[in-house]
Tab-separated table of C-alpha atoms in Angstrom:
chain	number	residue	atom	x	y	z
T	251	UNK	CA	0.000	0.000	0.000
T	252	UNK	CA	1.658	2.970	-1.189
T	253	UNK	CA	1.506	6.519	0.839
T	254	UNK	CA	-2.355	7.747	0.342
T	255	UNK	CA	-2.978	11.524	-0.660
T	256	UNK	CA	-4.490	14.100	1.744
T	257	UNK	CA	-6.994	13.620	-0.972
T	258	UNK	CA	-7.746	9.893	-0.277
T	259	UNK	CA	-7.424	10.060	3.194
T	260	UNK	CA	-10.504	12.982	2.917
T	261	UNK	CA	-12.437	10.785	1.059
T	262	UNK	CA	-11.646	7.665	3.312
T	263	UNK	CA	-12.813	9.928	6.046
T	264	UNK	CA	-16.696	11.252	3.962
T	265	UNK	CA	-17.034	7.525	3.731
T	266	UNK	CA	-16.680	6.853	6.516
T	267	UNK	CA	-19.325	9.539	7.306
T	268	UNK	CA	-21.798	8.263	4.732
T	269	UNK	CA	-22.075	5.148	6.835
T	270	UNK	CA	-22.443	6.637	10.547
T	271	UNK	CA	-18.556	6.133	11.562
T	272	UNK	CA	-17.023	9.268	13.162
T	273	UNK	CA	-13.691	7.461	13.274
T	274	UNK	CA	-10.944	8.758	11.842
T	275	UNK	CA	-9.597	7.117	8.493
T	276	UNK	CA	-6.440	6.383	10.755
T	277	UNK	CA	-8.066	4.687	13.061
T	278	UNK	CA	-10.142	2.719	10.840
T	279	UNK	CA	-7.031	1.223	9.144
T	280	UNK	CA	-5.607	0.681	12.071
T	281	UNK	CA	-8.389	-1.934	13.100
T	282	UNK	CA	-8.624	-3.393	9.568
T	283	UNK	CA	-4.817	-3.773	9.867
T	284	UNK	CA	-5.295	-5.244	13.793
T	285	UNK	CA	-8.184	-7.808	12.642
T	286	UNK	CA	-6.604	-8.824	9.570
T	287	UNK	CA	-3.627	-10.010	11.512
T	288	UNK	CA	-5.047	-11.105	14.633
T	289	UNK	CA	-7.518	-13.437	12.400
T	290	UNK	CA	-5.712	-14.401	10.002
T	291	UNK	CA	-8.770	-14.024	8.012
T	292	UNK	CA	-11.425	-11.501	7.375
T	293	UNK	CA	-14.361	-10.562	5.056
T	294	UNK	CA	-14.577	-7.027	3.936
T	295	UNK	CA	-17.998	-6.773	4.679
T	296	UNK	CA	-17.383	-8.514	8.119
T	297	UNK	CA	-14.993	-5.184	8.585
T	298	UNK	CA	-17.476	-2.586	7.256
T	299	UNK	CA	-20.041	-4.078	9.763
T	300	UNK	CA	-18.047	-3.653	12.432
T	301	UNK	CA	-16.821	-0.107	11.935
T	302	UNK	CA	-19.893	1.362	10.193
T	303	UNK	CA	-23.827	1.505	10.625
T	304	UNK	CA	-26.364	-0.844	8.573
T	305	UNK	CA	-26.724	0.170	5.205
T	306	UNK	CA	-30.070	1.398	4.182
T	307	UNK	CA	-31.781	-0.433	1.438
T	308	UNK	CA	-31.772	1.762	-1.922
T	309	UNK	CA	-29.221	4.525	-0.029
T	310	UNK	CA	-27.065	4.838	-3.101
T	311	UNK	CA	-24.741	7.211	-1.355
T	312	UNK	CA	-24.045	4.318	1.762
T	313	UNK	CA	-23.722	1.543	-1.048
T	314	UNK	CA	-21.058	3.852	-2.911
T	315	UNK	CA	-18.918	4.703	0.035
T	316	UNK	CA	-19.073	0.620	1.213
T	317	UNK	CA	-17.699	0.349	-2.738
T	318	UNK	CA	-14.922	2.597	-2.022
T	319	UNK	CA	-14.236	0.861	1.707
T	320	UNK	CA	-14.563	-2.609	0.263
T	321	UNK	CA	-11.681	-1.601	-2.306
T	322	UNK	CA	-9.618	0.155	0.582
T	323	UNK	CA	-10.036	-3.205	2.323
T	324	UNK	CA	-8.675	-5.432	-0.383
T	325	UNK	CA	-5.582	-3.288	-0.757
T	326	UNK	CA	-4.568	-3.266	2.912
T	327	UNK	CA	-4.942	-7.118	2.652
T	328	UNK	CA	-2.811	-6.821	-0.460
T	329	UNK	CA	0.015	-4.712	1.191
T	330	UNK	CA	0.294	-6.577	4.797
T	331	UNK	CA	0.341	-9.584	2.768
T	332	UNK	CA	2.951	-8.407	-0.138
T	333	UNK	CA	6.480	-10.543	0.205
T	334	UNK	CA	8.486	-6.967	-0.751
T	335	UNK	CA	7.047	-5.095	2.741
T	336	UNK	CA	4.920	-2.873	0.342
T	337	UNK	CA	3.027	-1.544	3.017
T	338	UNK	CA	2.701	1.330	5.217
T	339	UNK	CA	0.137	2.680	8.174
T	340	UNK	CA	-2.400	5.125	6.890
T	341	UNK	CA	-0.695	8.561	8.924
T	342	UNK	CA	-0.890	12.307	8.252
T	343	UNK	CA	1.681	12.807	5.651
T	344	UNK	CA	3.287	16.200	6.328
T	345	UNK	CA	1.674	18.721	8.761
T	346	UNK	CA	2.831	19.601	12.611
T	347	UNK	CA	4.182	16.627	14.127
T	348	UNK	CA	1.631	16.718	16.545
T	349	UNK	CA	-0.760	16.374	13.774
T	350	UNK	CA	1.541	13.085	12.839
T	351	UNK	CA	1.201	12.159	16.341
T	352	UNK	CA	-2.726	12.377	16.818
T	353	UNK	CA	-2.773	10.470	13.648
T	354	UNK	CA	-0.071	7.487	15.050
T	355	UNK	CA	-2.061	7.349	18.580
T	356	UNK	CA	-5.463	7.208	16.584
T	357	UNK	CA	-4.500	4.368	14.171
């Protein structure tokens, strides 16, 4: 998993939103990343229904952010799994270093 843009990590953060979870995206990768290793194994949707609210039948704007979690989700899985160490905790990239610190104590 490569370094995510401000850009990403805002729109990590609105879906988030979208499905009732005030979380921060740092702290919502930093479960993902704690299940998927302390399980071994883990279904994205298992993940989105433990971070995130039921999804509304017909809420278009829920079923579009779970899209763009469920996609988030496989590429974590990708990265901790990746032989070459290709990944990398979702953090604040640049900013104070306090803001690098809330984001290290929140993932």
């Amino acid at each position: 998993m490569s370094f995510e843009t401000d850009t990403d990590i805002e729109q990590r953060k609105r879906d988030l939103l979208k499905l009732g979870n005030d979380a921060s995206p740092y702290e919502a990768h930093g479960t993902l990343c704690g299940l998927v290793c302390g399980r071994g194994e883990l279904e994205a949707g298992e993940w989105i229904a433990l971070t995130t609210d039921a999804i509304e039948q017909g809420d278009l704007l829920a079923r579009e952010a779970s899209e763009s979690l469920t996609n988030f989700f496989f590429e974590t899985v990708k990265a901790l799994s990746d032989n070459n160490l290709n990944f990398y905790p979702l953090l604040p990239d640049g900013g104070s270093e306090a803001a690098r610190l809330e984001g290290i104590a929140q993932w």
